[in-house]
Amino acid sequence: MLSLLWLIPLLPLAGFLSIVLGGGRMRGSMVALIAVGVVGLSAAMAAAVAIRFIYLPPAGNSFTQTLWTWIPATGFMPEISLRLDALSLVMVTVITFVAFLILLYSAEFMGGDEGYARFFAWMDLFVASMLVLVLADNFLLLYLGWEGVGMCSFLLIGFWYRDSANARAARKAFIVTRIGDAAFVVALFLIFTHLGTLTIQEAAARASREWPVGSGLAVAAAALMLAAAVGKSAQLPLQTWLPDAMAGPTPVSALIHAATMVTAGVYLIARANAFFTLAPFVQWLVAVIGAVTLLLAAFAALVQCDIKRVLAYSTMSQVGYMFLALGVGAWSAAIFHFMVHAFFKSLLFLGAGAVIMALHEEHDIFAMGGLRRALPGTFWAFLIGAASLAALPVVTAGFYSKDLILLCDWTSKSGSVWLWAAGLAGAFLTAMYAFRLVFIVFFGELRTKPGRKPGFRMGAALAVLAFFSLSAGFIQIPPDIVNFSPLSELLETSLPRLSAVSVGTQTEALLQAVAGLAGLAGIFFAWFFFRHPALVERLVLTPLGSAFRRLWLEGWCFDRAYDALFVRPYIRLAEINKDDCIDLLNRTLARACESMHYLLIGTQNGRVRQYAAAVTLGAIVIIALMVLL
Amino acid sequence: MVRGDFFILLPLIITGGAAVAVMLLISFRRSHLATATVTLVALGAAVISVICVAAAAPRQASALLILDSYALFYMGLIFAAGCAVTMIAYDYFERQTDHREEFYLLLLLATLGSAVLVSSNHFASLFLGLEILSVSLYALIAFHRERLPSVEAGVRYLILAAASSAFLLFGMALIYLERGDMTFFRSTQIASGVPAWSPLLLAGTALLIVGIGFKLALVPFHMWTPDIYEGAPPPATAFIASVSKGAAFVLLLRYVTLFGLHSGSVQSAAIAAIAVASMFFGNLLALREEKVRRVLAYSSIAHMGYLLVAILAAGPLAAVAAGYYLVAYFTSIIGSFGIISVREGREGGGDAVSDYRGYAWRHPWLGGAFTAMLLSLAGIPITAGFVGKFYLLAAGLESSLRLLVVVLVASSAIGLFYYLRIIITLYGPPEAERQGAAITPAVSLAGGVALTALTFLLIWFGAYPAPLLRLIQAMVGG
């Protein structure tokens, strides 16, 4: 069974190829069948592989499949090889499963779009790249997947490319993440030149052997990888692209910009954990970036009016939680939260998509309202998603994963009260903005009459995701309730254990109660403000209130700051420096080539006499060279 | 000649026999389909026979021919390329009316000549092979005898090729004078190593390089290329660009290896100079050229220059690099001329780069395949051309040919410009009046199969080179 691992990424790739090559001639239903079918098959394969892996673990709890070596040369063996261990197993299972549901949803959601085949081709290519990313056994292949998902993200954000705003958003996402990608490439060069290998496990082992903790090289490698992760995962300071990325179709936002691609940074840090353990400062930085991002993004989410932008900031904030967990060494808690987040956030996006579709492309939440009765199915799905996001105690999956992260912040040796407090404040804010959305969109009076209701395929995807948003948490229950944690046991076969100071069961229970209360308080405040709109009005009208509102609405004005600090100076500098020596050199080279071309082309005059003369002259020169030298 | 000799000569016998059969077939009944089919089947059988006789290699068949695994590998490549050219030619001549059957006869003969060339171990067989090839090429180039450019190109090639053959003959005479032997190498000399260089032997070798260099279109013997590429029918050009040059290169590689002209010997300086000049001149000449076929002609000069790097690098990687590069080059250049020929056979139209504007929108498949071919020629990753160039560089660096490697990289960078220019034009906005004029089907079955297979191989060899690498290592690496 495990030897069929290669099929998992290959199937979506085959789907992509068949749609690209034959999509023009296929009917829409055929395209959807292929696109959804291959990912479904891939998910089934992943499930089968998972069962085999869990019940009959391979030797060393990992399975490496070397497919071939691309271009072997002395000292450089770029192998195309896949590695399945607990970490990649969880990633692969979640990715294929969520992608299948989202594609099923899209088959209906995207119906009638003129780019139907194009959409599915790119979605399949994305899934294939994402699977290559998480299954790669070496950094080079990982990088291929990394760039592949980046390219698909670019193509899908600008899917409706005729609107130049969408194309701009796509470009922004591409350029901002590219900063991180460049850092990643430098990290790869560093690792290859100093460790002599690009195989992830081997490089990690050699680094642990050869580099002392806190050495310059270890810090540099970890910091560069952190930069890459920050770009991909939309964390401070490279977070500005994510809200704009909502220009793409809603299923794209659900799959790429919520469930999978934005968590690639989390995966990278977890995968390269050895490097971060060697650089404690960088690891501390991971936690701090996570904590700050989760707070800033949560504040920004509080005031947004566009339903998708709320969710975008929420994604940023939730990925911040994952970074927080990674930063304190709670590797498996981060992956647990990734899994749960993939379920509830894609549920929220798909629910939002259903609302948007019903209201004829309306994104403004204040034009919605009262949809509880008009769209009951969507309402329940969205409510479950919001509850899970708000970490409603005991019944939702979000509670278990977020609680674990908060607990780890408290107990970890590298944790601190401040990180815990930031996480707790974030939990409060999360609950507040999540339920602000629920109340404004689904309660109150009906403002716009809904049109098309979700059909079977959209409904089924919502229902399954809703189920998992509630139940996925039960595979990792805190020990003071029931001692049942198969997920962390599984993950700890490939990720290091959290080194924690033990606290009593009572402290643990107390921490859980505090975290639960924070969420409930957030929900209460959301309800309170919703019932008293006049109060909100007054708050917003105070000078301080309106200033903060504007600040948060623009996501802390990072765009404006970057524009003033980097973009405009850069463009100005480029303009001033248009004719600098480098350009001059380039232009001279080009011009020299061109003039040499015109010089040489003169010899090609079609006169056979001269051609023959050239042959003879050449012969004389060569004889001279050979005999005389 | 004993039975074993006949057995190992089977590929040559099949091709030669097929030429006779096709000639008889034409004289009895003119049928384009039947002629093309017989040719294709014969060349296919020749490929299979190469695989069959491989177990009996190496064997010296008479004094003239040596059939070792090196010769057999390239023979297989030549026959396979012949198959592809046949299919493309069928597509091209499908819409023309008179005298198209002889093309296949000439093609078979030219292929036979090339096969003799790669297996020759004797100056007599060298000259024989070369002349079978050349004489067939004169007629292939001038095949459109009603069109002036075609006839002109044929005559031009005839004059220049005859002149260069004279150089070659004189070179052979000089070498014979010195050594008293027409074989490249006697077994006794293999033991004693490299022969002592005397001025006569050097002069003879220099003249030999002139003769082969003309076939390869190396600077300064390159000037015929654009005119002939432009004038000849595209399938014939595909053959000249691939098989004719490939066979001459394989011969040169064998000769240079046997005579130890590489490995930094002083004598190799002349070859290095030719390589540098070819790489630069080829790419510079193509830079602003307006006609697609002439661009490819100039670029082929540069490609042969790249291949010379493998000849000069003596390391164990060099032979493998040369083999891989030749396979990649064959695939991409036959594919490129295949598309040019499909377009010209069906749509007509000029050969200027601007005439290709919007071609990819009208024919997405053909446009995509052409793009892949051009990217491979430019050496972009996941195409065969990249892997080939990668190994050329690796082989060059292994033998510390710093200068040549730097020139290779720099001139490839220049080359990127004109390949990308064609690709951009392919995807440019189509001209309004042409838009409705798409002909269906865009390509016949034979042409479609050939182009699809070539594109597939191109990507396969680029993404998964291991099987081909193993094969080349086993056949020519040892």
mmCIF file of C-alpha atoms in Angstrom, chain A residues 105 108-109 350-351 353-355 357-358 374-379 451-460 462:
data_model
loop_
_atom_site.group_PDB
_atom_site.id
_atom_site.type_symbol
_atom_site.label_atom_id
_atom_site.label_comp_id
_atom_site.label_asym_id
_atom_site.label_seq_id
_atom_site.Cartn_x
_atom_site.Cartn_y
_atom_site.Cartn_z
ATOM 1 C CA TYR A 105 -18.413 22.596 -3.747
ATOM 2 C CA GLU A 108 -21.552 23.824 -8.365
ATOM 3 C CA PHE A 109 -20.321 27.211 -7.191
ATOM 4 C CA LEU A 350 -17.629 28.053 1.828
ATOM 5 C CA GLY A 351 -20.534 29.276 3.959
ATOM 6 C CA GLY A 353 -19.456 31.799 -0.559
ATOM 7 C CA ALA A 354 -22.984 30.414 -0.358
ATOM 8 C CA VAL A 355 -24.178 33.691 1.172
ATOM 9 C CA MET A 357 -23.847 33.635 -4.228
ATOM 10 C CA ALA A 358 -27.349 33.878 -2.780
ATOM 11 C CA ALA A 374 -33.845 32.379 4.415
ATOM 12 C CA LEU A 375 -30.744 30.153 4.288
ATOM 13 C CA PRO A 376 -31.113 27.810 7.258
ATOM 14 C CA GLY A 377 -28.581 25.221 6.100
ATOM 15 C CA THR A 378 -25.924 27.805 5.417
ATOM 16 C CA PHE A 379 -26.720 29.459 8.725
ATOM 17 C CA GLY A 451 -31.638 34.237 -4.750
ATOM 18 C CA ARG A 452 -30.044 30.884 -5.542
ATOM 19 C CA LYS A 453 -29.778 28.514 -2.617
ATOM 20 C CA PRO A 454 -26.924 26.023 -2.359
ATOM 21 C CA GLY A 455 -27.686 22.761 -4.053
ATOM 22 C CA PHE A 456 -26.672 19.232 -3.190
ATOM 23 C CA ARG A 457 -22.958 19.410 -3.927
ATOM 24 C CA MET A 458 -22.431 22.631 -1.993
ATOM 25 C CA GLY A 459 -24.644 21.416 0.820
ATOM 26 C CA ALA A 460 -22.827 18.119 1.129
ATOM 27 C CA LEU A 462 -20.754 22.181 4.028
#
